[in-house]
């Protein structure tokens, strides 16, 4: 048997594996018949034991049609290894000899020759599952080889396992076969036709472009399709004549592609083409007439190269052990792992693809949730948290000072927190609440619980404006309680900074409010018992951890005024206890929100004039113009000047932007708060933290540039007093999508609904702010489309942790969890 025949044999084995071990019917023989005949005539030059091995495999293929699926998979894998060894033997490679007993196709536990992976396997219990054949280097696969493996390494693909778990980013469905008359633009289809005409020529406009043009016909009509080849080598007459011979008149052709309009009528865009022996012939292509995987690529690595590597690796699926126990898979209706991997790459139809994708999406969510819940379980084993009293004079006095009663939602969340503070397990709770729901009051009660128990507290906010706003509000309450409180930011003077450091170390200062300045090395608390972090998603994991390390296992309360959809909360905060303040204090009015075009600007200015005439005030907010802060500042300064001189010369117009000094920012906010300026032109620095009850109009320029959650935050700056308030969303966009997004704000005041819609429009990373969102990288899973699967994965992970948080009874699952966190997430989520 020649090396060419061996290559043909490998291709037959690869196609059988890729088509689901169905004993395909070829042009002359069934797959099993072809293999039985081929292995029955081993190469004469082989050693006796190798020839015997070929004969044994031939005998097995005689029984192939009766074998169950798993035995067929093992037999095909064994046959491929046998051919591979023969190819190496013929090339003169030093093939490691194995005993016939070890390699017998009767055994389901076949062994491979030892290999040296390009990347050493992780030194964890993942070795339980990652067998040598899965860690086999790609270069050892005959279909890949050394040269192609070098290119595939650019995609991070080094081993068989890497390729199997390199999921397609998309699929194109060419499985639907139609007649030419049934073609419709925009569909992806496969058609069968005979060649009526074939021409191959150089483009008259570009001599370096060669065009292959085929006219195909069936009994319903005809179609003209083109393929384009760029490069001088395709311009030679010899190559062009070869193409014509490849597609002779009368040849039967299968073609797949996207149907689109052309000046000659409907055609297929960049089609895949294969010549068949007759209309009912088997299509051997990896793309034509099937659901085709689309992979992320890089320079020098084409789609065909990745598809062929996947096809070569697919037989190794039989060696994958499923870490999820059968009962769990059965309960949640999940496909077995090896079948899911095979079908995510080359599904037989769209239904198989959907079922396979659901299983692999479940895995991505499940191991994330398992890791978060395991971390939560470990945290709850710590028993050295401060026990804080839930009642006392300070809290009672504070309740008496409040001019209002807590809402039911606030009372519920306060009880959650005070219950946590009485445990030796440190609290780790997130409080979500819409704009104006009263999160600060809840945080103050927790802070007072710490202080009256003899501990100190720290409150960290992401911006100076927000930190100063918290400080002012706390000072007004703490003065009445005769308690000191200080503010520490980047702008705090050196002398004052030293004084604060000293008072913290002696314990004289019970509460410190600040920005990132709180995590500096010189900031040392004598007895830190509670950490409060506001707008916590704006801080990195490391920054939050640094503040916690200022004390010995302090209780942690995090807050956010940016409502997060449940799917995002589970993904980011799956290890936290979550409380929601889901009702607004009585008296808060709905804010009338209107989307206005540039033509309706005069209506906006009329409203502003009317409101200011009644003694009210207005915010005018400008969007981010460029990534350059200087350009934003210039735009803000120019707009401020235009409004002051041309539009509202009768009023005082203030200016606030991010590059102003702290003193200037404070002055601008104070002047607006005291009604010395009636209009405040600002960048998004006022998104949180500015509280002026007299402001009744929020006008936002170029509103389409903001996310819905951010617009909702800005809208929350008004409506804080008794008067009716307005939010005007100015937009120059005519795009239907942009306007439909803004209409959501006209229709709803519910922050959780708005954030859900925002995530659907923009994606989770944009909703959170991509820099510090902390989102793990999902290969297949979508937090928008796969919410139901995430909920199931969470429930499954909770069940597993309840039964055995150490995962010792599920060693494969434990190994997979370790492997995923190390390889896919870099361990960051376990920090």
mmCIF file of C-alpha atoms in Angstrom, residues 472-772:
data_model
loop_
_atom_site.group_PDB
_atom_site.id
_atom_site.type_symbol
_atom_site.label_atom_id
_atom_site.label_comp_id
_atom_site.label_asym_id
_atom_site.label_seq_id
_atom_site.Cartn_x
_atom_site.Cartn_y
_atom_site.Cartn_z
ATOM 1 C CA UNK A 472 -21.276 66.000 54.045
ATOM 2 C CA UNK A 473 -24.328 63.832 54.703
ATOM 3 C CA UNK A 474 -22.521 61.850 57.436
ATOM 4 C CA UNK A 475 -21.197 64.998 59.112
ATOM 5 C CA UNK A 476 -24.743 66.404 59.383
ATOM 6 C CA UNK A 477 -25.835 63.220 61.200
ATOM 7 C CA UNK A 478 -22.664 62.488 63.190
ATOM 8 C CA UNK A 479 -22.477 66.020 64.631
ATOM 9 C CA UNK A 480 -25.883 65.406 66.232
ATOM 10 C CA UNK A 481 -24.559 62.077 67.555
ATOM 11 C CA UNK A 482 -21.344 63.786 68.814
ATOM 12 C CA UNK A 483 -19.165 61.478 66.696
ATOM 13 C CA UNK A 484 -16.120 62.589 64.680
ATOM 14 C CA UNK A 485 -15.816 61.685 60.974
ATOM 15 C CA UNK A 486 -13.040 62.661 58.518
ATOM 16 C CA UNK A 487 -12.563 62.733 54.735
ATOM 17 C CA UNK A 488 -9.408 61.405 53.055
ATOM 18 C CA UNK A 489 -8.901 61.881 49.294
ATOM 19 C CA UNK A 490 -6.015 62.622 46.954
ATOM 20 C CA UNK A 491 -6.617 66.328 47.573
ATOM 21 C CA UNK A 492 -6.291 66.161 51.378
ATOM 22 C CA UNK A 493 -3.433 68.412 52.602
ATOM 23 C CA UNK A 494 -0.351 66.729 54.087
ATOM 24 C CA UNK A 495 -0.852 68.126 57.615
ATOM 25 C CA UNK A 496 -4.493 67.018 57.717
ATOM 26 C CA UNK A 497 -3.502 63.625 56.294
ATOM 27 C CA UNK A 498 -0.978 63.064 59.122
ATOM 28 C CA UNK A 499 -3.585 64.050 61.699
ATOM 29 C CA UNK A 500 -6.074 61.529 60.266
ATOM 30 C CA UNK A 501 -3.415 58.772 60.236
ATOM 31 C CA UNK A 502 -2.615 59.423 63.904
ATOM 32 C CA UNK A 503 -6.273 59.485 65.000
ATOM 33 C CA UNK A 504 -6.952 56.211 63.184
ATOM 34 C CA UNK A 505 -4.075 54.446 64.913
ATOM 35 C CA UNK A 506 -5.109 55.637 68.377
ATOM 36 C CA UNK A 507 -8.755 54.753 67.733
ATOM 37 C CA UNK A 508 -9.969 58.349 68.298
ATOM 38 C CA UNK A 509 -11.464 58.447 64.782
ATOM 39 C CA UNK A 510 -14.345 55.964 64.505
ATOM 40 C CA UNK A 511 -15.223 56.594 60.817
ATOM 41 C CA UNK A 512 -13.124 57.540 57.808
ATOM 42 C CA UNK A 513 -14.684 58.374 54.432
ATOM 43 C CA UNK A 514 -12.522 58.507 51.325
ATOM 44 C CA UNK A 515 -11.505 57.420 47.861
ATOM 45 C CA UNK A 516 -8.662 55.075 46.839
ATOM 46 C CA UNK A 517 -6.594 57.073 49.323
ATOM 47 C CA UNK A 518 -7.962 54.733 52.048
ATOM 48 C CA UNK A 519 -5.885 51.810 50.760
ATOM 49 C CA UNK A 520 -2.548 53.629 50.995
ATOM 50 C CA UNK A 521 0.114 51.945 53.101
ATOM 51 C CA UNK A 522 0.199 54.637 55.793
ATOM 52 C CA UNK A 523 -3.523 54.319 56.543
ATOM 53 C CA UNK A 524 -3.716 51.984 59.579
ATOM 54 C CA UNK A 525 -6.819 51.404 61.671
ATOM 55 C CA UNK A 526 -6.557 50.425 65.322
ATOM 56 C CA UNK A 527 -9.626 48.158 65.175
ATOM 57 C CA UNK A 528 -11.406 48.057 61.817
ATOM 58 C CA UNK A 529 -14.685 46.171 62.133
ATOM 59 C CA UNK A 530 -16.683 47.233 59.062
ATOM 60 C CA UNK A 531 -15.819 48.172 55.483
ATOM 61 C CA UNK A 532 -18.461 49.887 53.312
ATOM 62 C CA UNK A 533 -17.699 50.149 49.577
ATOM 63 C CA UNK A 534 -19.989 52.306 47.427
ATOM 64 C CA UNK A 535 -20.392 51.763 43.674
ATOM 65 C CA UNK A 536 -18.180 48.732 44.261
ATOM 66 C CA UNK A 537 -18.109 47.638 40.596
ATOM 67 C CA UNK A 538 -15.873 50.657 39.876
ATOM 68 C CA UNK A 539 -13.117 49.208 42.023
ATOM 69 C CA UNK A 540 -10.883 46.319 41.036
ATOM 70 C CA UNK A 541 -10.838 43.077 43.032
ATOM 71 C CA UNK A 542 -7.379 43.962 44.364
ATOM 72 C CA UNK A 543 -8.444 47.412 45.585
ATOM 73 C CA UNK A 544 -11.409 46.008 47.511
ATOM 74 C CA UNK A 545 -9.195 43.320 49.039
ATOM 75 C CA UNK A 546 -6.579 45.906 50.109
ATOM 76 C CA UNK A 547 -9.134 47.818 52.147
ATOM 77 C CA UNK A 548 -10.375 44.611 53.816
ATOM 78 C CA UNK A 549 -6.787 43.798 54.797
ATOM 79 C CA UNK A 550 -6.659 46.967 56.907
ATOM 80 C CA UNK A 551 -8.482 44.976 59.582
ATOM 81 C CA UNK A 552 -8.668 41.400 60.836
ATOM 82 C CA UNK A 553 -11.566 39.817 58.890
ATOM 83 C CA UNK A 554 -13.820 42.929 58.966
ATOM 84 C CA UNK A 555 -17.443 42.732 57.908
ATOM 85 C CA UNK A 556 -17.907 43.981 54.332
ATOM 86 C CA UNK A 557 -20.951 45.825 52.996
ATOM 87 C CA UNK A 558 -20.880 46.786 49.324
ATOM 88 C CA UNK A 559 -23.439 49.042 47.690
ATOM 89 C CA UNK A 560 -24.387 49.966 44.162
ATOM 90 C CA UNK A 561 -26.891 52.448 42.766
ATOM 91 C CA UNK A 562 -26.452 50.808 39.363
ATOM 92 C CA UNK A 563 -29.044 48.035 39.432
ATOM 93 C CA UNK A 564 -27.517 44.894 37.958
ATOM 94 C CA UNK A 565 -29.616 42.240 36.179
ATOM 95 C CA UNK A 566 -29.789 38.961 38.078
ATOM 96 C CA UNK A 567 -27.628 37.154 35.512
ATOM 97 C CA UNK A 568 -24.869 39.737 35.925
ATOM 98 C CA UNK A 569 -25.200 39.686 39.708
ATOM 99 C CA UNK A 570 -24.842 35.877 39.748
ATOM 100 C CA UNK A 571 -21.804 36.056 37.477
ATOM 101 C CA UNK A 572 -20.009 38.836 39.323
ATOM 102 C CA UNK A 573 -21.273 38.390 42.863
ATOM 103 C CA UNK A 574 -22.178 34.722 43.060
ATOM 104 C CA UNK A 575 -20.203 34.452 46.293
ATOM 105 C CA UNK A 576 -22.008 37.372 47.977
ATOM 106 C CA UNK A 577 -25.278 37.589 49.855
ATOM 107 C CA UNK A 578 -27.443 40.078 47.954
ATOM 108 C CA UNK A 579 -30.161 42.378 49.328
ATOM 109 C CA UNK A 580 -32.313 44.687 47.230
ATOM 110 C CA UNK A 581 -33.982 47.930 48.237
ATOM 111 C CA UNK A 582 -36.752 47.635 45.702
ATOM 112 C CA UNK A 583 -39.067 50.496 46.684
ATOM 113 C CA UNK A 584 -38.607 54.248 46.752
ATOM 114 C CA UNK A 585 -39.362 56.430 49.826
ATOM 115 C CA UNK A 586 -42.902 57.887 49.867
ATOM 116 C CA UNK A 587 -43.260 61.257 48.161
ATOM 117 C CA UNK A 588 -40.773 60.569 45.375
ATOM 118 C CA UNK A 589 -42.448 61.586 42.124
ATOM 119 C CA UNK A 590 -41.952 59.993 38.743
ATOM 120 C CA UNK A 591 -39.690 62.037 36.486
ATOM 121 C CA UNK A 592 -41.285 62.979 33.162
ATOM 122 C CA UNK A 593 -38.835 61.813 30.519
ATOM 123 C CA UNK A 594 -38.961 62.973 26.883
ATOM 124 C CA UNK A 595 -36.759 62.216 23.865
ATOM 125 C CA UNK A 596 -36.246 65.367 21.747
ATOM 126 C CA UNK A 597 -34.597 65.925 18.359
ATOM 127 C CA UNK A 598 -32.418 68.882 17.358
ATOM 128 C CA UNK A 599 -35.489 70.545 15.798
ATOM 129 C CA UNK A 600 -37.234 70.483 19.201
ATOM 130 C CA UNK A 601 -34.388 72.173 21.109
ATOM 131 C CA UNK A 602 -36.439 75.367 21.545
ATOM 132 C CA UNK A 603 -39.034 73.340 23.550
ATOM 133 C CA UNK A 604 -36.269 72.261 25.925
ATOM 134 C CA UNK A 605 -35.031 75.840 26.413
ATOM 135 C CA UNK A 606 -38.622 77.038 26.997
ATOM 136 C CA UNK A 607 -39.077 74.441 29.762
ATOM 137 C CA UNK A 608 -35.786 75.451 31.389
ATOM 138 C CA UNK A 609 -36.847 79.127 31.325
ATOM 139 C CA UNK A 610 -40.218 78.307 32.916
ATOM 140 C CA UNK A 611 -38.668 76.212 35.685
ATOM 141 C CA UNK A 612 -35.976 78.772 36.547
ATOM 142 C CA UNK A 613 -38.637 81.518 36.603
ATOM 143 C CA UNK A 614 -40.297 79.510 39.402
ATOM 144 C CA UNK A 615 -37.010 79.397 41.338
ATOM 145 C CA UNK A 616 -35.907 75.925 40.144
ATOM 146 C CA UNK A 617 -32.553 74.846 38.706
ATOM 147 C CA UNK A 618 -31.258 72.806 35.729
ATOM 148 C CA UNK A 619 -28.467 70.385 34.882
ATOM 149 C CA UNK A 620 -27.140 70.263 31.304
ATOM 150 C CA UNK A 621 -24.911 67.203 30.835
ATOM 151 C CA UNK A 622 -22.467 66.671 27.970
ATOM 152 C CA UNK A 623 -21.315 63.232 26.775
ATOM 153 C CA UNK A 624 -17.854 61.784 26.405
ATOM 154 C CA UNK A 625 -16.631 63.297 23.125
ATOM 155 C CA UNK A 626 -13.337 61.428 22.726
ATOM 156 C CA UNK A 627 -11.115 59.213 24.854
ATOM 157 C CA UNK A 628 -9.016 62.385 25.267
ATOM 158 C CA UNK A 629 -10.113 64.198 28.404
ATOM 159 C CA UNK A 630 -8.721 67.476 27.036
ATOM 160 C CA UNK A 631 -11.235 67.452 24.170
ATOM 161 C CA UNK A 632 -14.072 66.773 26.628
ATOM 162 C CA UNK A 633 -12.999 69.735 28.731
ATOM 163 C CA UNK A 634 -12.797 71.986 25.665
ATOM 164 C CA UNK A 635 -16.296 70.925 24.567
ATOM 165 C CA UNK A 636 -17.665 71.591 28.067
ATOM 166 C CA UNK A 637 -15.989 75.015 28.268
ATOM 167 C CA UNK A 638 -17.247 76.024 24.798
ATOM 168 C CA UNK A 639 -20.820 74.875 25.533
ATOM 169 C CA UNK A 640 -20.768 76.707 28.875
ATOM 170 C CA UNK A 641 -19.682 79.913 27.141
ATOM 171 C CA UNK A 642 -22.361 79.557 24.408
ATOM 172 C CA UNK A 643 -25.161 78.976 26.930
ATOM 173 C CA UNK A 644 -24.072 81.820 29.216
ATOM 174 C CA UNK A 645 -23.609 84.408 26.445
ATOM 175 C CA UNK A 646 -26.196 83.464 23.809
ATOM 176 C CA UNK A 647 -28.987 81.318 25.297
ATOM 177 C CA UNK A 648 -29.370 82.161 29.012
ATOM 178 C CA UNK A 649 -27.576 85.511 29.543
ATOM 179 C CA UNK A 650 -30.144 86.425 32.230
ATOM 180 C CA UNK A 651 -29.069 83.501 34.464
ATOM 181 C CA UNK A 652 -25.843 82.383 36.112
ATOM 182 C CA UNK A 653 -24.443 79.295 34.345
ATOM 183 C CA UNK A 654 -21.913 77.165 36.271
ATOM 184 C CA UNK A 655 -19.357 74.657 34.924
ATOM 185 C CA UNK A 656 -18.193 71.309 36.330
ATOM 186 C CA UNK A 657 -15.815 68.830 34.689
ATOM 187 C CA UNK A 658 -13.324 66.129 35.682
ATOM 188 C CA UNK A 659 -10.109 68.116 35.193
ATOM 189 C CA UNK A 660 -11.039 70.894 37.624
ATOM 190 C CA UNK A 661 -9.212 70.970 40.931
ATOM 191 C CA UNK A 662 -11.050 69.681 43.996
ATOM 192 C CA UNK A 663 -11.454 73.211 45.297
ATOM 193 C CA UNK A 664 -12.973 74.416 42.017
ATOM 194 C CA UNK A 665 -15.288 71.378 41.839
ATOM 195 C CA UNK A 666 -16.412 71.980 45.411
ATOM 196 C CA UNK A 667 -17.016 75.651 44.658
ATOM 197 C CA UNK A 668 -19.090 74.844 41.545
ATOM 198 C CA UNK A 669 -21.225 72.328 43.453
ATOM 199 C CA UNK A 670 -21.672 74.665 46.438
ATOM 200 C CA UNK A 671 -22.743 77.552 44.181
ATOM 201 C CA UNK A 672 -25.298 75.335 42.465
ATOM 202 C CA UNK A 673 -26.521 73.892 45.762
ATOM 203 C CA UNK A 674 -26.988 77.438 47.158
ATOM 204 C CA UNK A 675 -28.787 78.571 43.944
ATOM 205 C CA UNK A 676 -26.047 81.093 43.137
ATOM 206 C CA UNK A 677 -25.936 79.401 39.701
ATOM 207 C CA UNK A 678 -29.247 78.371 38.139
ATOM 208 C CA UNK A 679 -27.791 76.131 35.425
ATOM 209 C CA UNK A 680 -24.910 73.678 35.857
ATOM 210 C CA UNK A 681 -23.148 72.546 32.674
ATOM 211 C CA UNK A 682 -21.366 69.323 33.531
ATOM 212 C CA UNK A 683 -19.726 66.177 32.237
ATOM 213 C CA UNK A 684 -20.812 62.845 33.747
ATOM 214 C CA UNK A 685 -18.917 63.665 36.958
ATOM 215 C CA UNK A 686 -22.365 64.410 38.458
ATOM 216 C CA UNK A 687 -23.636 60.902 37.662
ATOM 217 C CA UNK A 688 -23.610 60.005 41.366
ATOM 218 C CA UNK A 689 -23.098 62.002 44.526
ATOM 219 C CA UNK A 690 -24.605 65.416 43.724
ATOM 220 C CA UNK A 691 -27.795 66.015 45.696
ATOM 221 C CA UNK A 692 -29.679 69.272 44.979
ATOM 222 C CA UNK A 693 -33.419 68.895 45.739
ATOM 223 C CA UNK A 694 -34.195 72.236 44.036
ATOM 224 C CA UNK A 695 -33.004 70.963 40.613
ATOM 225 C CA UNK A 696 -35.987 69.898 38.484
ATOM 226 C CA UNK A 697 -34.623 69.646 34.909
ATOM 227 C CA UNK A 698 -31.972 67.239 33.635
ATOM 228 C CA UNK A 699 -31.094 67.923 29.986
ATOM 229 C CA UNK A 700 -28.679 65.406 28.445
ATOM 230 C CA UNK A 701 -26.984 66.242 25.140
ATOM 231 C CA UNK A 702 -26.331 63.480 22.580
ATOM 232 C CA UNK A 703 -28.145 61.031 24.823
ATOM 233 C CA UNK A 704 -27.641 58.201 22.313
ATOM 234 C CA UNK A 705 -23.949 58.125 23.319
ATOM 235 C CA UNK A 706 -24.805 57.046 26.878
ATOM 236 C CA UNK A 707 -25.861 53.646 28.141
ATOM 237 C CA UNK A 708 -29.399 53.337 29.516
ATOM 238 C CA UNK A 709 -28.151 52.614 33.039
ATOM 239 C CA UNK A 710 -25.988 55.741 32.974
ATOM 240 C CA UNK A 711 -28.893 57.855 31.683
ATOM 241 C CA UNK A 712 -31.055 56.472 34.495
ATOM 242 C CA UNK A 713 -28.349 57.428 37.002
ATOM 243 C CA UNK A 714 -28.188 60.962 35.610
ATOM 244 C CA UNK A 715 -31.971 61.240 35.638
ATOM 245 C CA UNK A 716 -31.836 60.387 39.339
ATOM 246 C CA UNK A 717 -30.105 63.715 40.059
ATOM 247 C CA UNK A 718 -33.529 65.404 39.738
ATOM 248 C CA UNK A 719 -36.841 64.500 41.342
ATOM 249 C CA UNK A 720 -35.348 64.793 44.832
ATOM 250 C CA UNK A 721 -37.689 67.534 46.022
ATOM 251 C CA UNK A 722 -41.436 68.028 46.137
ATOM 252 C CA UNK A 723 -41.712 69.728 42.711
ATOM 253 C CA UNK A 724 -42.386 67.864 39.453
ATOM 254 C CA UNK A 725 -39.163 67.079 37.585
ATOM 255 C CA UNK A 726 -38.189 66.548 33.953
ATOM 256 C CA UNK A 727 -35.512 64.647 32.036
ATOM 257 C CA UNK A 728 -34.879 65.776 28.441
ATOM 258 C CA UNK A 729 -32.925 63.346 26.249
ATOM 259 C CA UNK A 730 -31.533 65.321 23.289
ATOM 260 C CA UNK A 731 -30.569 63.155 20.316
ATOM 261 C CA UNK A 732 -29.355 63.938 16.811
ATOM 262 C CA UNK A 733 -29.442 60.276 15.817
ATOM 263 C CA UNK A 734 -31.922 59.038 13.224
ATOM 264 C CA UNK A 735 -30.983 55.390 13.755
ATOM 265 C CA UNK A 736 -34.015 53.343 14.748
ATOM 266 C CA UNK A 737 -32.037 51.256 17.270
ATOM 267 C CA UNK A 738 -30.699 54.337 19.084
ATOM 268 C CA UNK A 739 -34.156 55.902 19.360
ATOM 269 C CA UNK A 740 -35.811 52.661 20.526
ATOM 270 C CA UNK A 741 -33.164 52.428 23.285
ATOM 271 C CA UNK A 742 -33.984 55.947 24.491
ATOM 272 C CA UNK A 743 -37.729 55.230 24.385
ATOM 273 C CA UNK A 744 -37.149 52.647 27.152
ATOM 274 C CA UNK A 745 -36.445 55.547 29.530
ATOM 275 C CA UNK A 746 -39.655 57.296 28.466
ATOM 276 C CA UNK A 747 -41.588 54.159 29.372
ATOM 277 C CA UNK A 748 -39.947 53.031 32.637
ATOM 278 C CA UNK A 749 -38.529 54.366 35.902
ATOM 279 C CA UNK A 750 -37.496 50.889 37.114
ATOM 280 C CA UNK A 751 -33.707 50.708 37.303
ATOM 281 C CA UNK A 752 -33.620 46.898 37.226
ATOM 282 C CA UNK A 753 -35.758 46.726 34.082
ATOM 283 C CA UNK A 754 -33.663 49.461 32.465
ATOM 284 C CA UNK A 755 -30.393 47.689 33.261
ATOM 285 C CA UNK A 756 -31.811 44.458 31.808
ATOM 286 C CA UNK A 757 -32.716 46.275 28.580
ATOM 287 C CA UNK A 758 -29.328 48.017 28.584
ATOM 288 C CA UNK A 759 -27.592 44.652 28.765
ATOM 289 C CA UNK A 760 -29.670 43.383 25.837
ATOM 290 C CA UNK A 761 -28.790 46.411 23.723
ATOM 291 C CA UNK A 762 -25.105 46.853 24.624
ATOM 292 C CA UNK A 763 -23.867 43.678 26.309
ATOM 293 C CA UNK A 764 -22.798 43.101 29.934
ATOM 294 C CA UNK A 765 -19.249 44.469 29.609
ATOM 295 C CA UNK A 766 -20.476 47.873 28.426
ATOM 296 C CA UNK A 767 -23.143 48.065 31.139
ATOM 297 C CA UNK A 768 -20.545 47.584 33.868
ATOM 298 C CA UNK A 769 -17.708 49.510 32.248
ATOM 299 C CA UNK A 770 -15.230 47.171 30.588
ATOM 300 C CA UNK A 771 -12.116 48.277 32.439
ATOM 301 C CA UNK A 772 -12.995 46.832 35.808
#
